């Protein structure tokens, strides 16, 4: 290709954010092209096809809220829908709004360069396609750059191996097979409980156990379906008002001010309820006060002991290096009971580290475990990883990767100095990274759309943040994070990924909550975009 297509805006990614951004920019009458590396829409739900993948947000709190017609037409079959249903939903949306005609699939953006003379962005895809636009909007997802360990011998393994986020489109049959799973984060937990149902034998290689809580999924019956459809405004109001865009809001009482009986009864109730209530709807101080958190962790420790028959295995499954909720809580269905099955073996690789992958399986310090299928549930280069995989160059040819090497610096998690007209949906230091994501995506996209409309009306073609605004926002993000116990744990929130030793420990999300974040964004817009330079 030698010709260069020109647009008002280029969007990178056709997941939930990119699809909605396309809908909204079309309404403004702008010309838009979306570039997507997958062969169809869906982002996270396109790639993460591993068995057991499903929501841990209530389905009806997760779908788009922008179209009443869509809300009434679509019916979720379960309170926490499985991945194939979510992907069907996103395809339904793409068909309904005729999105695919503006999306170029199987086009991975390799580079994006700001042209100062024209105040526009040039992008080039891996297959050499080039395009140019005034605005570059990234919708690349916070958990979309998978990471593999760097064990010796991985390429010599003679069985089948897959990273969960690059799962094949054809079903993988586990029956009669010996399966190994490396990783016990939210993905590992979902995949383990599913594979354990059919595999002849399952070996779980666990380095860090997590505090897991029951999902309590169930089908949605006809009456409930009708109630859901009638109460969407209320559902979305509750999400808007909650810290993380969920249907769950914290109890304003402190753990330390209620009696032992009262808190025990409260926790039992939360443990028996569906979804994230146990994390997001807990006493407000479990994530900010170590004593409160210790009590909650002790409650969860007892639950593990009650559910796992062998006390030694229960001990291995109990986290030691972080308190409940300070890392993402995996929601599960019979996860702990899997370890009561005769065909399941838990291998503690903190105690006996993996030394290499062999042609037949996994060799730890103590033994070789033979498997036919090896599953890497080893996570992502979170939040900044998808940006780093594109060579993004701003003013003076400066690389975004280099600018953020010691941790991101942004204004509102939506723009960064030196990269004019680049808008980062669900970017680092944006509340959407720590949220029931479609709720915060809609906020991000609506804000960006309003900004572009304003710029069009006022005759502006160039926007970038002021340096002081970026410094103040970055400082605020770290200050808020330091008030929470989340900043003390090693997790993808803090940028810790042992497969990426060069990645600096920092805080990548915004922990101040989506209502506060939304209010700040609204205030900035109402002031004529205070903190930004518009030309
Ligand atoms: O990734 P993770 P994930 N040797 O980074 C282990 C979202 N999500 O894909 O903790 C041995 O959490 C690693 O061990 P350690 C959700 O936000 C949502 O599970 O580094 N082990 C860890 O156990 C979630 O938080 C849903 O010691 C190695 C695991 O791999 C986020 O995605 C479902 C290793 C990685 O866990 C990421 O979850 C699933 C090695 N070399 C996920 N390298 C929903 O329900 C890594 N590990 C919507």
Coordinates of C-alpha atoms and ligand atoms in Angstrom, one line a residue:
X1 CA 0.0 0.0 0.0
X2 CA 1.4 3.4 -0.9
X3 CA -1.8 5.5 -0.6
X4 CA -2.7 6.8 2.9
X5 CA -6.3 6.8 4.0
X6 CA -7.4 9.9 5.9
X7 CA -9.9 10.1 8.7
X8 CA -11.0 12.4 11.5
X9 CA -10.3 9.7 14.0
X10 CA -8.6 6.4 14.2
X11 CA -9.5 4.0 16.9
X12 CA -7.3 1.1 17.9
X13 CA -9.2 -1.9 19.1
X14 CA -12.7 -3.2 18.4
X15 CA -13.5 -4.4 21.9
X16 CA -16.2 -2.9 24.1
X17 CA -14.6 0.5 24.2
X18 CA -13.7 0.7 20.5
X19 CA -17.1 -0.4 19.4
X20 CA -18.9 2.2 21.5
X21 CA -16.5 4.9 20.5
X22 CA -17.3 4.2 16.8
X23 CA -21.0 4.5 17.5
X24 CA -20.6 7.8 19.2
X25 CA -18.2 9.4 16.7
X26 CA -20.4 8.4 13.8
X27 CA -23.2 10.3 15.5
X28 CA -21.0 13.4 15.4
X29 CA -20.7 12.9 11.6
X30 CA -16.9 12.2 11.9
X31 CA -15.1 9.8 9.6
X32 CA -13.7 7.0 11.7
X33 CA -11.6 3.9 11.0
X34 CA -11.1 1.2 13.7
X35 CA -8.1 -1.1 13.4
X36 CA -8.4 -4.4 15.1
X37 CA -5.9 -7.3 15.3
X38 CA -8.5 -10.0 15.8
X39 CA -10.6 -11.3 12.9
X40 CA -13.9 -10.0 14.5
X41 CA -15.2 -7.8 17.2
X42 CA -15.2 -8.4 21.0
X43 CA -11.7 -7.7 22.3
X44 CA -11.3 -9.5 25.6
X45 CA -14.3 -11.7 24.8
X46 CA -12.9 -12.5 21.4
X47 CA -9.5 -13.6 22.7
X48 CA -10.3 -15.2 26.1
X49 CA -12.1 -18.3 24.9
X50 CA -10.7 -20.6 27.5
X51 CA -13.1 -23.1 29.1
X52 CA -14.9 -21.6 32.1
X53 CA -14.4 -18.0 31.1
X54 CA -17.4 -15.9 32.3
X55 CA -18.5 -12.6 33.8
X56 CA -18.1 -11.9 37.5
X57 CA -20.1 -8.8 37.0
X58 CA -23.9 -9.3 37.0
X59 CA -24.7 -9.7 33.2
X60 CA -27.3 -7.0 33.2
X61 CA -24.9 -4.5 34.8
X62 CA -22.3 -5.3 32.2
X63 CA -24.0 -4.7 28.8
X64 CA -24.0 -1.3 27.1
X65 CA -26.5 1.2 28.6
X66 CA -26.7 3.6 25.6
X67 CA -29.5 2.1 23.7
X68 CA -32.9 1.3 25.3
X69 CA -33.8 -0.7 22.3
X70 CA -30.7 -2.9 22.7
X71 CA -31.4 -3.3 26.4
X72 CA -34.9 -4.5 25.7
X73 CA -33.9 -6.8 22.8
X74 CA -31.1 -8.6 24.4
X75 CA -31.7 -11.3 27.0
X76 CA -28.9 -12.6 29.2
X77 CA -29.5 -16.3 30.1
X78 CA -27.5 -16.4 33.4
X79 CA -26.7 -13.9 36.1
X80 CA -23.1 -14.3 35.2
X81 CA -22.9 -15.1 31.5
X82 CA -20.3 -17.4 30.0
X83 CA -17.8 -16.1 27.4
X84 CA -19.6 -17.5 24.3
X85 CA -22.8 -15.6 25.2
X86 CA -20.9 -12.4 25.8
X87 CA -19.2 -12.8 22.4
X88 CA -22.6 -13.4 20.8
X89 CA -23.9 -10.2 22.5
X90 CA -21.0 -8.1 21.1
X91 CA -21.7 -9.6 17.7
X92 CA -25.3 -8.7 18.0
X93 CA -24.3 -5.1 18.8
X94 CA -22.0 -5.0 15.9
X95 CA -24.8 -6.2 13.6
X96 CA -27.4 -4.0 15.0
X97 CA -25.3 -0.8 14.6
X98 CA -23.6 -2.0 11.4
X99 CA -20.2 -1.5 12.9
X100 CA -18.1 -3.8 10.9
X101 CA -18.0 -1.6 7.8
X102 CA -15.8 0.8 9.6
X103 CA -13.5 -1.8 11.2
X104 CA -10.5 -3.2 9.5
X105 CA -9.9 -6.7 11.0
X106 CA -6.6 -8.6 11.2
X107 CA -4.8 -5.3 11.3
X108 CA -2.5 -4.9 14.2
X109 CA -1.2 -1.3 14.5
X110 CA 2.6 -1.5 14.7
X111 CA 3.4 2.2 15.0
X112 CA 1.7 5.6 15.5
X113 CA 3.6 8.8 14.9
X114 CA 2.5 12.4 15.6
X115 CA 3.1 14.7 12.7
X116 CA 3.7 18.1 14.2
X117 CA 3.4 20.1 10.9
X118 CA -0.1 18.7 10.3
X119 CA -1.1 18.1 14.0
X120 CA -2.3 14.7 13.1
X121 CA -1.4 11.0 13.7
X122 CA 0.0 8.5 11.1
X123 CA -0.4 4.9 11.9
X124 CA 1.1 1.8 10.2
X125 CA -0.1 -1.7 10.6
X126 CA 2.1 -4.8 10.7
X127 CA 1.1 -5.6 7.2
X128 CA 2.1 -2.2 5.9
X129 CA -1.2 -0.4 5.7
X130 CA -1.0 3.3 6.5
X131 CA -3.6 5.8 7.6
X132 CA -3.8 9.3 9.1
X133 CA -6.2 11.1 11.4
X134 CA -6.5 14.2 13.5
X135 CA -7.3 12.1 16.6
X136 CA -5.9 8.8 17.7
X137 CA -8.0 7.1 20.2
X138 CA -6.7 3.9 21.9
X139 CA -9.2 1.3 23.0
X140 CA -6.5 -1.3 23.5
X141 CA -7.8 -2.8 26.8
X142 CA -6.1 -3.0 30.1
X143 CA -5.6 -6.8 30.0
X144 CA -4.9 -7.6 26.4
X145 CA -1.1 -8.1 26.2
X146 CA -0.6 -11.7 27.4
X147 CA 2.6 -12.7 29.1
X148 CA 4.3 -16.1 29.1
X149 CA 6.9 -17.3 31.5
X150 CA 10.4 -17.7 30.0
X151 CA 11.0 -21.3 31.2
X152 CA 13.7 -23.1 29.3
X153 CA 12.4 -25.8 27.0
X154 CA 8.9 -24.3 26.4
X155 CA 9.3 -24.9 22.6
X156 CA 10.3 -28.5 23.1
X157 CA 7.0 -29.5 24.8
X158 CA 5.5 -32.3 22.7
X159 CA 1.9 -31.9 23.8
X160 CA -0.6 -29.2 23.2
X161 CA 0.0 -25.8 25.0
X162 CA -2.0 -22.6 25.1
X163 CA -2.1 -19.3 26.8
X164 CA -5.7 -18.7 28.1
X165 CA -5.8 -15.4 26.2
X166 CA -4.8 -17.0 22.9
X167 CA -7.2 -20.0 23.2
X168 CA -8.0 -21.8 19.9
X169 CA -11.3 -21.2 18.2
X170 CA -12.0 -25.0 18.1
X171 CA -12.9 -26.8 21.4
X172 CA -10.1 -28.5 23.2
X173 CA -11.1 -31.9 24.5
X174 CA -9.7 -32.8 27.9
X175 CA -11.3 -36.2 28.3
X176 CA -8.8 -38.9 29.0
X177 CA -6.0 -36.3 29.0
X178 CA -3.4 -35.3 31.6
X179 CA -3.6 -31.5 31.9
X180 CA -1.3 -29.0 33.6
X181 CA -2.3 -25.4 34.5
X182 CA 0.3 -22.8 35.4
X183 CA -1.3 -19.8 37.3
X184 CA -4.0 -19.4 39.8
X185 CA -5.3 -15.8 39.2
X186 CA -8.9 -15.1 38.2
X187 CA -8.3 -16.9 34.9
X188 CA -6.5 -19.9 36.4
X189 CA -9.3 -20.4 38.9
X190 CA -12.0 -20.4 36.2
X191 CA -10.1 -22.8 33.9
X192 CA -9.1 -25.2 36.7
X193 CA -12.6 -25.7 38.0
X194 CA -13.8 -26.4 34.5
X195 CA -11.0 -28.7 33.3
X196 CA -11.2 -30.7 36.5
X197 CA -14.7 -31.9 35.4
X198 CA -13.4 -33.9 32.4
X199 CA -9.6 -34.3 32.5
X200 CA -8.2 -37.7 33.4
X201 CA -5.7 -35.9 35.6
X202 CA -5.1 -32.3 36.4
X203 CA -1.9 -30.8 37.9
X204 CA -2.1 -27.2 39.1
X205 CA 1.1 -25.3 39.4
X206 CA 0.5 -22.6 42.0
X207 CA 3.0 -19.9 42.9
X208 CA 0.8 -17.4 44.8
X209 CA -2.6 -18.5 46.1
X210 CA -5.4 -15.9 45.9
X211 CA -8.5 -15.3 48.2
X212 CA -11.3 -16.8 46.1
X213 CA -15.0 -16.3 46.9
X214 CA -18.1 -18.0 45.6
X215 CA -19.8 -16.6 42.5
X216 CA -23.3 -18.2 43.1
X217 CA -24.3 -18.1 39.4
X218 CA -27.8 -19.1 38.4
X219 CA -30.0 -19.0 35.3
X220 CA -32.3 -16.0 34.8
X221 CA -36.0 -17.1 34.8
X222 CA -38.7 -15.3 32.8
X223 CA -40.0 -13.3 35.8
X224 CA -36.5 -12.1 36.7
X225 CA -35.9 -11.3 33.0
X226 CA -38.9 -9.0 32.9
X227 CA -37.9 -7.4 36.2
X228 CA -34.4 -6.7 34.9
X229 CA -35.8 -5.2 31.7
X230 CA -38.1 -2.9 33.7
X231 CA -35.3 -1.7 36.0
X232 CA -32.4 -0.9 33.8
X233 CA -32.4 2.8 34.8
X234 CA -32.2 1.8 38.5
X235 CA -29.5 -0.8 37.7
X236 CA -27.3 1.8 36.0
X237 CA -28.0 4.4 38.6
X238 CA -26.7 2.1 41.3
X239 CA -23.6 1.3 39.2
X240 CA -23.0 5.0 38.6
X241 CA -23.1 5.7 42.3
X242 CA -20.9 2.8 43.4
X243 CA -17.1 3.0 43.7
X244 CA -16.3 0.5 41.0
X245 CA -19.3 0.7 38.7
X246 CA -20.8 -2.5 40.3
X247 CA -24.2 -3.2 41.8
X248 CA -22.3 -3.5 45.2
X249 CA -21.4 -0.6 47.4
X250 CA -19.5 -0.7 50.7
X251 CA -21.2 -0.8 54.1
X252 CA -20.4 2.5 55.8
X253 CA -19.6 0.8 59.1
X254 CA -16.1 -0.1 60.2
X255 CA -15.3 -3.7 60.9
X256 CA -13.9 -2.6 64.2
X257 CA -17.0 -0.9 65.4
X258 CA -19.4 -3.9 65.2
X259 CA -19.5 -6.9 67.5
X260 CA -17.8 -10.1 66.6
X261 CA -21.2 -11.8 66.1
X262 CA -22.5 -9.0 64.0
X263 CA -19.5 -9.0 61.6
X264 CA -19.5 -12.8 61.4
X265 CA -23.2 -12.8 60.4
X266 CA -22.5 -10.0 57.9
X267 CA -19.6 -11.9 56.3
X268 CA -21.6 -15.2 56.2
X269 CA -24.4 -13.3 54.4
X270 CA -22.0 -11.8 51.9
X271 CA -20.3 -15.1 51.3
X272 CA -23.6 -16.7 50.5
X273 CA -24.6 -13.9 48.0
X274 CA -23.8 -13.8 44.3
X275 CA -21.0 -11.7 42.8
X276 CA -18.6 -9.2 44.2
X277 CA -20.6 -8.2 47.3
X278 CA -18.0 -9.8 49.5
X279 CA -15.3 -7.5 48.0
X280 CA -17.1 -4.3 46.9
X281 CA -20.0 -4.5 49.4
X282 CA -18.0 -5.3 52.5
X283 CA -17.3 -3.0 55.5
X284 CA -15.7 0.1 54.0
X285 CA -12.4 -0.3 55.9
X286 CA -11.3 -3.8 54.9
X287 CA -9.3 -2.3 52.0
X288 CA -7.8 0.6 54.0
X289 CA -7.2 -0.6 57.6
X290 CA -4.8 -3.5 58.2
X291 CA -6.6 -4.7 61.4
X292 CA -9.9 -4.7 59.6
X293 CA -8.4 -6.6 56.7
X294 CA -6.7 -9.1 59.0
X295 CA -10.1 -10.0 60.5
X296 CA -11.7 -10.4 57.1
X297 CA -8.7 -12.5 55.9
X298 CA -9.1 -14.8 59.0
X299 CA -12.8 -15.3 58.0
X300 CA -11.8 -16.3 54.5
X301 CA -9.0 -18.6 55.8
X302 CA -11.6 -20.5 57.9
X303 CA -13.8 -20.9 54.7
X304 CA -10.8 -22.5 52.9
X305 CA -10.2 -24.9 55.7
X306 CA -13.9 -25.8 55.8
X307 CA -14.0 -26.6 52.1
X308 CA -10.7 -28.4 51.5
X309 CA -10.5 -31.7 53.2
X310 CA -6.8 -32.1 53.5
X311 CA -5.4 -29.5 56.0
X312 CA -2.0 -29.4 54.3
X313 CA -3.6 -28.6 50.9
X314 CA -5.9 -26.0 52.6
X315 CA -2.8 -24.4 54.0
X316 CA -1.1 -24.3 50.6
X317 CA -4.2 -22.7 49.1
X318 CA -4.3 -19.9 51.8
X319 CA -2.6 -16.7 50.8
X320 CA 0.3 -15.6 53.1
X321 CA 1.7 -12.5 51.4
X322 CA -1.5 -10.3 51.0
X323 CA -4.8 -9.7 52.7
X324 CA -8.2 -10.4 51.3
X325 CA -9.2 -8.1 48.5
X326 CA -5.8 -6.4 48.1
X327 CA -5.4 -8.3 44.8
X328 CA -8.3 -9.0 42.4
X329 CA -10.6 -11.6 44.1
X330 CA -11.3 -14.5 41.8
X331 CA -14.9 -15.6 41.9
X332 CA -15.4 -19.4 41.8
X333 CA -17.8 -22.2 41.6
X334 CA -16.6 -25.2 43.4
X335 CA -12.9 -24.2 43.0
X336 CA -11.7 -25.3 46.5
X337 CA -13.6 -28.6 46.2
X338 CA -11.6 -29.4 43.1
X339 CA -8.7 -30.1 45.4
X340 CA -10.8 -32.9 47.1
X341 CA -10.9 -34.8 43.9
X342 CA -8.6 -37.8 43.4
X343 CA -7.6 -36.7 39.9
X344 CA -6.3 -33.3 41.0
X345 CA -2.8 -32.5 42.3
X346 CA -1.7 -29.1 43.7
X347 CA 2.0 -28.4 43.2
X348 CA 3.4 -25.5 45.2
X349 CA 6.0 -23.9 42.9
X350 CA 6.9 -21.3 45.4
X351 CA 8.3 -24.1 47.5
X352 CA 9.7 -26.1 44.6
X353 CA 10.1 -23.7 41.6
X354 CA 9.6 -24.8 38.0
X355 CA 13.0 -25.4 36.5
X356 CA 12.1 -26.1 32.9
X357 CA 9.5 -27.4 30.5
X358 CA 10.4 -30.8 29.2
X359 CA 9.1 -32.6 26.1
X360 CA 6.8 -34.5 28.4
X361 CA 5.7 -31.8 30.9
X362 CA 6.9 -29.6 33.7
X363 CA 10.0 -30.2 35.8
X364 CA 10.2 -28.6 39.2
X365 CA 13.0 -28.7 41.7
X366 CA 11.4 -31.9 43.1
X367 CA 9.8 -33.9 40.3
X368 CA 8.8 -34.0 36.6
X369 CA 5.0 -33.9 36.0
X370 CA 4.0 -35.4 32.7
X371 CA 1.0 -33.8 30.9
X372 CA -0.6 -34.0 27.5
X373 CA -2.0 -30.4 27.5
X374 CA -0.3 -27.5 29.2
X375 CA -2.3 -24.3 29.9
X376 CA -0.6 -21.1 30.7
X377 CA -3.0 -18.9 32.8
X378 CA -0.1 -16.6 33.4
X379 CA -1.7 -13.2 33.0
X380 CA -0.9 -10.0 31.2
X381 CA 1.5 -7.1 30.9
X382 CA -1.3 -5.1 32.5
X383 CA -2.6 -1.6 31.5
X384 CA 0.6 -0.2 29.9
X385 CA 1.5 -3.5 28.0
X386 CA -0.8 -3.0 25.1
X387 CA 0.6 0.6 24.6
X388 CA 4.2 -0.6 24.9
X389 CA 3.5 -3.1 22.1
X390 CA 2.9 -0.2 19.7
X391 CA 5.7 2.1 18.8
X392 CA 3.9 5.4 19.7
X393 CA 5.9 8.5 19.0
X394 CA 4.8 12.0 20.0
X395 CA 6.3 15.5 19.7
X396 CA 10.0 15.4 18.8
X397 CA 9.8 11.7 18.0
X398 CA 9.6 10.9 21.8
X399 CA 8.5 7.4 22.6
X400 CA 5.5 6.8 24.9
X401 CA 7.1 3.5 26.0
X402 CA 10.2 5.5 27.2
X403 CA 8.0 8.3 28.8
X404 CA 6.1 5.7 30.9
X405 CA 9.1 3.5 31.6
X406 CA 9.2 4.5 35.3
X407 CA 5.4 4.5 35.6
X408 CA 2.6 6.3 33.6
X409 CA 2.1 10.0 33.8
X410 CA -1.2 11.3 32.5
X411 CA -3.9 13.8 33.0
X412 CA -7.2 12.0 34.0
X413 CA -5.7 8.8 32.5
X414 CA -6.9 10.2 29.1
X415 CA -4.0 12.2 27.8
X416 CA -0.3 12.6 28.3
X417 CA 2.0 15.6 27.7
X418 CA 4.0 15.4 24.4
X419 CA 1.3 13.3 22.7
X420 CA -1.3 15.8 21.4
X421 CA -4.6 14.5 20.1
X422 CA -3.9 11.0 21.6
X423 CA -6.8 10.0 23.8
X424 CA -6.4 6.9 25.9
X425 CA -9.7 5.2 26.7
X426 CA -9.3 2.9 29.8
X427 CA -5.7 4.2 29.9
X428 CA -3.4 4.0 32.9
X429 CA -4.5 6.2 35.9
X430 CA -8.0 6.2 34.6
X431 CA -10.8 5.0 36.9
X432 CA -12.0 2.6 34.1
X433 CA -9.0 0.3 34.8
X434 CA -10.5 -0.5 38.2
X435 CA -14.2 -0.8 37.4
X436 CA -17.1 -2.9 36.1
X437 CA -15.5 -2.0 32.8
X438 CA -18.3 -1.2 30.4
X439 CA -19.8 1.3 32.9
X440 CA -16.5 3.2 33.0
X441 CA -15.9 2.8 29.3
X442 CA -19.2 4.5 28.6
X443 CA -18.1 7.4 30.8
X444 CA -14.7 7.6 29.1
X445 CA -16.2 7.4 25.6
X446 CA -19.0 10.0 26.3
X447 CA -16.4 12.4 27.7
X448 CA -14.1 12.0 24.7
X449 CA -17.1 12.4 22.3
X450 CA -18.2 15.6 24.0
X451 CA -14.6 16.9 23.9
X452 CA -14.4 16.3 20.1
X453 CA -17.8 17.9 19.6
X454 CA -16.7 20.9 21.6
X455 CA -13.4 21.1 19.6
X456 CA -15.3 20.9 16.3
X457 CA -17.7 23.7 17.4
X458 CA -15.0 26.0 18.7
X459 CA -12.7 25.3 15.7
X460 CA -9.9 23.6 17.7
X461 CA -7.8 20.9 16.1
X462 CA -5.2 20.3 18.8
X463 CA -5.4 19.3 22.4
X464 CA -2.8 18.3 25.0
X465 CA -2.6 18.5 28.7
X466 CA -0.6 21.2 30.6
X467 CA 2.4 19.8 32.4
X468 CA 1.1 21.0 35.9
X469 CA -2.2 19.3 35.3
X470 CA -0.4 16.0 34.5
X471 CA 1.9 16.4 37.5
X472 CA -1.1 17.1 39.8
X473 CA -3.1 14.2 38.5
X474 CA -0.2 11.7 38.8
X475 CA 0.5 12.9 42.3
X476 CA -3.2 12.5 43.2
X477 CA -3.3 9.0 41.8
X478 CA -0.4 7.9 43.9
X479 CA -1.7 9.6 47.0
X480 CA -5.1 8.0 46.8
X481 CA -3.5 4.6 46.1
X482 CA -1.2 4.9 49.1
X483 CA -4.3 5.2 51.3
X484 CA -5.4 1.7 50.3
X485 CA -3.9 -1.7 51.1
X486 CA -4.0 -2.5 47.3
X487 CA -0.9 -0.4 46.8
X488 CA 1.0 -2.7 49.3
X489 CA 0.3 -6.0 47.4
X490 CA 2.1 -7.4 44.4
X491 CA -0.4 -7.6 41.6
X492 CA -1.2 -6.3 38.2
X493 CA -2.6 -3.1 39.9
X494 CA 0.9 -2.3 41.1
X495 CA 2.6 -3.4 37.9
X496 CA 4.2 -6.4 39.4
X497 CA 4.6 -9.3 36.9
X498 CA 7.5 -11.6 37.6
X499 CA 7.7 -12.5 33.9
X500 CA 8.5 -8.8 33.2
X501 CA 11.4 -8.0 35.6
X502 CA 12.0 -4.7 33.8
X503 CA 8.5 -3.4 34.6
X504 CA 8.6 -0.9 37.5
X505 CA 6.5 -1.3 40.5
X506 CA 4.1 1.6 40.6
X507 CA 0.3 2.0 40.7
X508 CA -1.4 1.7 37.3
X509 CA -5.1 2.2 38.1
X510 CA -7.0 5.0 39.8
X511 CA -8.3 3.9 43.2
X512 CA -10.4 7.0 44.0
X513 CA -13.6 5.5 42.6
X514 CA -15.6 6.1 39.5
X515 CA -18.0 8.7 41.0
X516 CA -15.2 11.0 42.1
X517 CA -13.4 10.4 38.8
X518 CA -16.5 11.1 36.8
X519 CA -17.2 14.3 38.8
X520 CA -13.6 15.5 38.1
X521 CA -14.0 14.8 34.4
X522 CA -17.3 16.7 34.3
X523 CA -15.9 19.6 36.2
X524 CA -13.0 19.8 33.7
X525 CA -15.4 19.7 30.7
X526 CA -17.7 22.4 32.3
X527 CA -14.7 24.7 32.8
X528 CA -13.9 24.7 29.1
X529 CA -11.3 21.9 29.6
X530 CA -9.2 23.3 32.4
X531 CA -5.8 21.7 32.5
X532 CA -5.7 21.2 28.7
X533 CA -4.2 23.5 26.0
X534 CA -6.6 23.8 23.0
X535 CA -5.6 25.3 19.7
Ligands
LIG1 O1 -3.7 -13.1 35.5 P1 -3.0 -12.9 36.9 P2 -5.2 -13.6 35.2 N1 5.5 -19.4 37.3 O2 -1.9 -12.0 36.6 C1 1.0 -17.1 37.7 C2 -9.3 -10.3 34.8 N2 -10.1 -11.5 34.6 O3 -5.3 -13.8 33.7 O4 0.7 -14.4 41.4 C3 4.4 -19.7 38.0 O5 -4.0 -12.4 37.9 C4 0.8 -15.9 38.7 O6 1.5 -16.2 39.9 P3 2.0 -15.0 40.8 C5 -9.2 -9.9 36.2 O7 -9.2 -8.5 36.4 C6 -11.4 -11.3 34.7 O8 -5.6 -14.7 36.0 O9 2.7 -14.0 39.9 N3 3.3 -19.0 38.0 C7 -0.7 -15.9 38.8 O10 -1.1 -16.9 39.6 C8 -7.9 -10.5 36.6 O11 -7.3 -10.0 37.8 C9 -12.3 -12.4 34.6 O12 2.9 -15.6 41.8 C10 3.2 -17.9 37.2 C11 -1.1 -16.2 37.4 O13 -0.1 -16.8 36.7 C12 -7.1 -10.2 35.4 O14 -8.0 -10.5 34.3 C13 -11.7 -13.7 34.4 C14 4.3 -17.6 36.4 C15 -1.5 -14.9 36.6 O15 -2.5 -14.3 37.3 C16 -5.8 -11.1 35.2 O16 -6.1 -12.4 35.6 C17 -10.3 -13.8 34.3 C18 5.4 -18.4 36.4 N4 6.5 -18.0 35.7 C19 -9.5 -12.7 34.4 N5 3.9 -16.5 35.7 C20 -13.7 -12.2 34.7 O17 -14.3 -12.9 35.4 C21 2.7 -16.2 36.1 N6 2.2 -17.0 37.0 C22 -14.4 -11.2 33.9

